Amino acid sequence: MQGFNKYYPPDYDPSYGSLNSYRGKHALGDRARKLDQGIIITRFELPFNIWCGTCNNHIGMGVRYNAEKKKIGNYHSTPIYSFRCKCHLCDGWFEIQTDPKNTRYVVVSGARQKNEDWNPEENGGFAVHDTEGTAGPVDPLAALEKTTDAQNRLTKVEAPRLESLQALSEHYNADPYTLSSKIRKRFREVKKVEQQKQKADDHLKNRYGLPASLSLLEEDEATIKEAKKEWERGQRELAANKNSKRQRLAVDIISIPSSSSGSSSTAKAQSSHPIDSLRARILENTARQAKPFIRSATGTSNITQLNVAKK
């Protein structure tokens, strides 16, 4: 970790400004040894493969050198830099410059570049760096017509649209206090109605013991009709269940087997089993109330049996 504390000697004079000025050194150190010539030492990486012109050895792309960087000119407002490097395989020097016009690097001296360019025009593409104007001469009448169409569109379409948008903005932003008051008033009215509805729903849930998480529908004509239909359907199902239960009970009573010994044996069995006889009598009475004309297991109707019992 770099230390932040600096040693100031006893004879240090603040008029020098900084310690580098006091000691006569540059902040970049040895990299600025040729700064008086406009050269600064920087780290440069080869952008492509080259062959050294001195030793004729191949140097691969990406090899880094401590290059002498120098500004040698401008292309419009973009500076052109030169990088002078010493080959690490020999004592030869080679120089590479930037080419802002074609956005690339160019070998100037001391080496030759390996030609690996791919021409898109030869493969059915378009030129990537087409700095020269290949378009034909501009037709002045066509340019004038285009300018006239643009002006017409500006005056007939875009300007009225902008005016309408500005008028709308002024309408909504002319009196913000009044608009805000209307919005707050509407919000309070809606909130009051919702609170009343919530209070009525909670009262209904507490009255019938409904769960609090149950959401109730709004009471309108369609909901009332649907609820009425569901209630009528439930009543019909309840009546049908009662009738079917009575019919099953009557069939069970009819299917009770009778003894072959006649009335004497029946009386004897009833006297021997009083609980069974009481159960059978209750079932027979229930069957008579449901269907009074059903015949019993002995072949006589319930009314005939009742008259015999009375005699």
PDB file of N, CA and C in Angstrom, residues 2 4 12 18 55 59 65 76 89 99 124 130-131 139 142 151 161 168 194 230 242 249 260 267 269 277 310:
ATOM      1  N   GLN A   2       0.509   2.191  -0.850  1.00  0.00           N
ATOM      2  CA  GLN A   2       1.298   3.410  -0.961  1.00  0.00           C
ATOM      3  C   GLN A   2       1.083   4.308   0.256  1.00  0.00           C
ATOM      4  N   PHE A   4       0.922   7.725   2.373  1.00  0.00           N
ATOM      5  CA  PHE A   4       0.473   9.080   2.110  1.00  0.00           C
ATOM      6  C   PHE A   4       1.346  10.126   2.809  1.00  0.00           C
ATOM      7  N   TYR A  12      13.485  22.716   3.549  1.00  0.00           N
ATOM      8  CA  TYR A  12      12.436  22.816   2.530  1.00  0.00           C
ATOM      9  C   TYR A  12      11.842  24.217   2.526  1.00  0.00           C
ATOM     10  N   SER A  18       5.943  22.138  -4.587  1.00  0.00           N
ATOM     11  CA  SER A  18       5.863  20.710  -4.292  1.00  0.00           C
ATOM     12  C   SER A  18       7.252  20.151  -4.083  1.00  0.00           C
ATOM     13  N   CYS A  55      16.180  -7.398 -38.104  1.00  0.00           N
ATOM     14  CA  CYS A  55      16.506  -8.814 -37.929  1.00  0.00           C
ATOM     15  C   CYS A  55      15.574  -9.737 -38.698  1.00  0.00           C
ATOM     16  N   ILE A  59       7.129 -10.597 -35.111  1.00  0.00           N
ATOM     17  CA  ILE A  59       6.701 -10.090 -33.802  1.00  0.00           C
ATOM     18  C   ILE A  59       5.176 -10.139 -33.786  1.00  0.00           C
ATOM     19  N   TYR A  65       5.775  -2.703 -25.669  1.00  0.00           N
ATOM     20  CA  TYR A  65       7.072  -2.031 -25.659  1.00  0.00           C
ATOM     21  C   TYR A  65       6.938  -0.716 -24.890  1.00  0.00           C
ATOM     22  N   HIS A  76      -7.736  17.301 -38.998  1.00  0.00           N
ATOM     23  CA  HIS A  76      -8.795  18.194 -38.520  1.00  0.00           C
ATOM     24  C   HIS A  76      -8.490  18.554 -37.063  1.00  0.00           C
ATOM     25  N   LEU A  89      14.362  -8.208 -30.056  1.00  0.00           N
ATOM     26  CA  LEU A  89      15.208  -9.269 -30.598  1.00  0.00           C
ATOM     27  C   LEU A  89      16.495  -8.746 -31.213  1.00  0.00           C
ATOM     28  N   ASP A  99      -3.637   6.708 -37.720  1.00  0.00           N
ATOM     29  CA  ASP A  99      -4.263   7.226 -38.938  1.00  0.00           C
ATOM     30  C   ASP A  99      -5.727   7.528 -38.619  1.00  0.00           C
ATOM     31  N   GLY A 124     -19.061  -9.234 -51.064  1.00  0.00           N
ATOM     32  CA  GLY A 124     -20.462  -8.849 -51.135  1.00  0.00           C
ATOM     33  C   GLY A 124     -20.909  -7.898 -50.065  1.00  0.00           C
ATOM     34  N   ASP A 130     -15.334   4.460 -45.594  1.00  0.00           N
ATOM     35  CA  ASP A 130     -15.513   5.150 -46.864  1.00  0.00           C
ATOM     36  C   ASP A 130     -15.487   6.641 -46.605  1.00  0.00           C
ATOM     37  N   THR A 131     -14.256   7.184 -46.539  1.00  0.00           N
ATOM     38  CA  THR A 131     -14.119   8.602 -46.214  1.00  0.00           C
ATOM     39  C   THR A 131     -14.278   9.486 -47.433  1.00  0.00           C
ATOM     40  N   ASP A 139     -28.748  17.165 -56.996  1.00  0.00           N
ATOM     41  CA  ASP A 139     -29.653  17.889 -57.875  1.00  0.00           C
ATOM     42  C   ASP A 139     -30.218  19.092 -57.115  1.00  0.00           C
ATOM     43  N   ALA A 142     -34.048  18.923 -56.661  1.00  0.00           N
ATOM     44  CA  ALA A 142     -34.482  17.935 -55.675  1.00  0.00           C
ATOM     45  C   ALA A 142     -34.231  18.433 -54.255  1.00  0.00           C
ATOM     46  N   GLN A 151     -40.472  22.439 -44.949  1.00  0.00           N
ATOM     47  CA  GLN A 151     -41.071  23.663 -44.419  1.00  0.00           C
ATOM     48  C   GLN A 151     -42.591  23.568 -44.366  1.00  0.00           C
ATOM     49  N   ARG A 161     -49.615  21.114 -34.040  1.00  0.00           N
ATOM     50  CA  ARG A 161     -49.564  20.089 -32.992  1.00  0.00           C
ATOM     51  C   ARG A 161     -48.886  20.618 -31.739  1.00  0.00           C
ATOM     52  N   LEU A 168     -53.024  22.736 -24.199  1.00  0.00           N
ATOM     53  CA  LEU A 168     -53.486  21.738 -23.243  1.00  0.00           C
ATOM     54  C   LEU A 168     -52.691  21.799 -21.949  1.00  0.00           C
ATOM     55  N   GLU A 194     -66.694   4.022   0.098  1.00  0.00           N
ATOM     56  CA  GLU A 194     -66.041   2.731   0.329  1.00  0.00           C
ATOM     57  C   GLU A 194     -66.057   2.364   1.810  1.00  0.00           C
ATOM     58  N   GLU A 230     -80.333 -19.074  -7.321  1.00  0.00           N
ATOM     59  CA  GLU A 230     -79.632 -20.063  -6.503  1.00  0.00           C
ATOM     60  C   GLU A 230     -80.486 -20.483  -5.307  1.00  0.00           C
ATOM     61  N   LYS A 242     -86.196 -34.595   0.536  1.00  0.00           N
ATOM     62  CA  LYS A 242     -87.182 -35.050   1.517  1.00  0.00           C
ATOM     63  C   LYS A 242     -88.113 -36.108   0.916  1.00  0.00           C
ATOM     64  N   LEU A 249     -88.025 -44.841   2.857  1.00  0.00           N
ATOM     65  CA  LEU A 249     -88.540 -45.340   4.126  1.00  0.00           C
ATOM     66  C   LEU A 249     -89.775 -46.205   3.918  1.00  0.00           C
ATOM     67  N   SER A 260     -95.403 -66.609   8.341  1.00  0.00           N
ATOM     68  CA  SER A 260     -96.411 -67.434   7.676  1.00  0.00           C
ATOM     69  C   SER A 260     -97.459 -67.985   8.626  1.00  0.00           C
ATOM     70  N   ALA A 267     -98.807 -61.820  16.758  1.00  0.00           N
ATOM     71  CA  ALA A 267     -99.027 -61.334  18.124  1.00  0.00           C
ATOM     72  C   ALA A 267     -98.094 -62.005  19.095  1.00  0.00           C
ATOM     73  N   ALA A 269     -95.113 -63.118  18.311  1.00  0.00           N
ATOM     74  CA  ALA A 269     -93.754 -62.568  18.132  1.00  0.00           C
ATOM     75  C   ALA A 269     -93.635 -61.194  18.765  1.00  0.00           C
ATOM     76  N   SER A 277     -91.411 -55.144  18.053  1.00  0.00           N
ATOM     77  CA  SER A 277     -92.784 -54.829  17.651  1.00  0.00           C
ATOM     78  C   SER A 277     -93.036 -53.333  17.696  1.00  0.00           C
ATOM     79  N   LYS A 310    -109.020 -51.095  15.098  1.00  0.00           N
ATOM     80  CA  LYS A 310    -109.978 -50.380  15.918  1.00  0.00           C
ATOM     81  C   LYS A 310    -111.063 -51.320  16.429  1.00  0.00           C
TER      82      LYS A 310
END
